[in-house]
Amino acid sequence: GQNIDQPTEMTATEGAIVQINCTYQTSGFNGLFWYQQHAGEAPTFLSYNVLDGLEEKGRFSSFLSRSKGYSYLLLKELQMKDSASYLCAVTSGTYKYIFGTGTRLKVLA
Amino acid sequence: EPEVTQTPSHQVTQMGQEVILRCVPISNHLYFYWYRQILGQKVEFLVSFYNNEISEKSEIFDDQFSVERPDGSNFTLKIRSTKLEDSAMYFCASSPGDRVNEQYFGPGTRLTVT
């Protein structure tokens, strides 16, 4: 079957670092994505990993371990505007995408 | 900065009616997608489209759904006979040819079926 698991909700303090985990079991794998989605808005692309290792992009980094079916999104120097849902998604076919239910992150002052 | 646009922002229709949701992808993008998100639930992939044909579709994308790129700019999703459970936010997305995995989403059309 196809399954993507993420924590439902996380809370962190402004200025802190938070790590959002994602585990997946899919029949195929062609890459893993992270999106940010503010309430009532469209998802915004954050990162794409297809090889094992860490990809860094400013305050956001994403890590992938294909052998473990595991990824995390690391957010540093948290800001209030980072309060949003973070969606993990896997492409299991050439252009076919499976999304997790998302992790709702609350950043507190 | 170029962006994906969608019209209408909100569509209300009666069960059994046909609806067409419209999208204008970013102009030099080559790959196009439709997703839906039922309120409070996860984003679900419907279909991907490249070179004027469907590349992949999900189990949700049955015979009631169709997509078209009628001209060089629009990309439409048609639902032939809407059901109550089709009520959702429908997102269009597009991605460029050299970065196919970097999808840009439109603001969505909220479809309400009564």
PDB file of C-alpha atoms in Angstrom, chain A residues 1-8 20-35 49 63-64 68-73 86-93 96-103, chain B residues 35 41-45:
ATOM      1  CA  GLY A   1       0.000   0.000   0.000  1.00  0.00           C
ATOM      2  CA  GLN A   2       0.864   3.659  -0.090  1.00  0.00           C
ATOM      3  CA  ASN A   3       1.332   5.424   3.219  1.00  0.00           C
ATOM      4  CA  ILE A   4       2.949   8.631   4.419  1.00  0.00           C
ATOM      5  CA  ASP A   5       3.112   9.417   8.135  1.00  0.00           C
ATOM      6  CA  GLN A   6       3.786  12.764   9.782  1.00  0.00           C
ATOM      7  CA  PRO A   7       3.009  14.087  13.248  1.00  0.00           C
ATOM      8  CA  THR A   8      -0.307  15.913  13.291  1.00  0.00           C
ATOM      9  CA  ILE A  20       9.373  17.646  11.265  1.00  0.00           C
ATOM     10  CA  ASN A  21       9.646  13.950  10.449  1.00  0.00           C
ATOM     11  CA  CYS A  22       8.053  12.008   7.625  1.00  0.00           C
ATOM     12  CA  THR A  23       8.091   8.265   6.990  1.00  0.00           C
ATOM     13  CA  TYR A  24       6.778   6.709   3.840  1.00  0.00           C
ATOM     14  CA  GLN A  25       5.912   3.339   2.341  1.00  0.00           C
ATOM     15  CA  THR A  26       5.132   3.505  -1.351  1.00  0.00           C
ATOM     16  CA  SER A  27       5.186   1.037  -4.193  1.00  0.00           C
ATOM     17  CA  GLY A  28       7.693   3.172  -6.078  1.00  0.00           C
ATOM     18  CA  PHE A  29       9.888   6.143  -5.282  1.00  0.00           C
ATOM     19  CA  ASN A  30      11.065   8.934  -7.532  1.00  0.00           C
ATOM     20  CA  GLY A  31      11.570  11.670  -4.974  1.00  0.00           C
ATOM     21  CA  LEU A  32      10.238  13.363  -1.846  1.00  0.00           C
ATOM     22  CA  PHE A  33       8.873  16.873  -1.521  1.00  0.00           C
ATOM     23  CA  TRP A  34       8.132  19.286   1.255  1.00  0.00           C
ATOM     24  CA  TYR A  35       5.482  21.980   0.898  1.00  0.00           C
ATOM     25  CA  ASN A  49      15.101  15.228  -2.422  1.00  0.00           C
ATOM     26  CA  PHE A  63      17.021  15.228   4.682  1.00  0.00           C
ATOM     27  CA  LEU A  64      16.293  11.913   2.996  1.00  0.00           C
ATOM     28  CA  LYS A  68      14.789   3.851   5.900  1.00  0.00           C
ATOM     29  CA  GLY A  69      11.875   5.444   4.055  1.00  0.00           C
ATOM     30  CA  TYR A  70      12.464   8.553   6.145  1.00  0.00           C
ATOM     31  CA  SER A  71      12.786  12.278   5.674  1.00  0.00           C
ATOM     32  CA  TYR A  72      12.803  15.334   7.861  1.00  0.00           C
ATOM     33  CA  LEU A  73      12.365  19.051   7.338  1.00  0.00           C
ATOM     34  CA  TYR A  86       4.058  21.314   6.360  1.00  0.00           C
ATOM     35  CA  LEU A  87       3.209  18.652   3.819  1.00  0.00           C
ATOM     36  CA  CYS A  88       5.426  15.717   2.952  1.00  0.00           C
ATOM     37  CA  ALA A  89       4.759  14.212  -0.487  1.00  0.00           C
ATOM     38  CA  VAL A  90       6.286  11.364  -2.469  1.00  0.00           C
ATOM     39  CA  THR A  91       6.256  10.753  -6.173  1.00  0.00           C
ATOM     40  CA  SER A  92       5.755   7.066  -6.777  1.00  0.00           C
ATOM     41  CA  GLY A  93       5.411   7.210 -10.541  1.00  0.00           C
ATOM     42  CA  LYS A  96       2.109  10.827  -9.715  1.00  0.00           C
ATOM     43  CA  TYR A  97       2.164  12.299  -6.212  1.00  0.00           C
ATOM     44  CA  ILE A  98       1.049  11.105  -2.792  1.00  0.00           C
ATOM     45  CA  PHE A  99       0.699  13.572   0.059  1.00  0.00           C
ATOM     46  CA  GLY A 100       0.783  13.048   3.782  1.00  0.00           C
ATOM     47  CA  THR A 101      -1.849  14.644   5.986  1.00  0.00           C
ATOM     48  CA  GLY A 102       0.546  17.423   6.973  1.00  0.00           C
ATOM     49  CA  THR A 103       2.041  18.661  10.228  1.00  0.00           C
TER      50      THR A 103
ATOM     51  CA  TYR B  35      -5.172  18.259  -7.118  1.00  0.00           C
ATOM     52  CA  GLN B  41      -8.002  16.615   4.761  1.00  0.00           C
ATOM     53  CA  LYS B  42      -4.856  15.958   2.777  1.00  0.00           C
ATOM     54  CA  VAL B  43      -4.036  17.112  -0.715  1.00  0.00           C
ATOM     55  CA  GLU B  44      -4.932  14.415  -3.251  1.00  0.00           C
ATOM     56  CA  PHE B  45      -3.367  14.075  -6.677  1.00  0.00           C
TER      57      PHE B  45
END
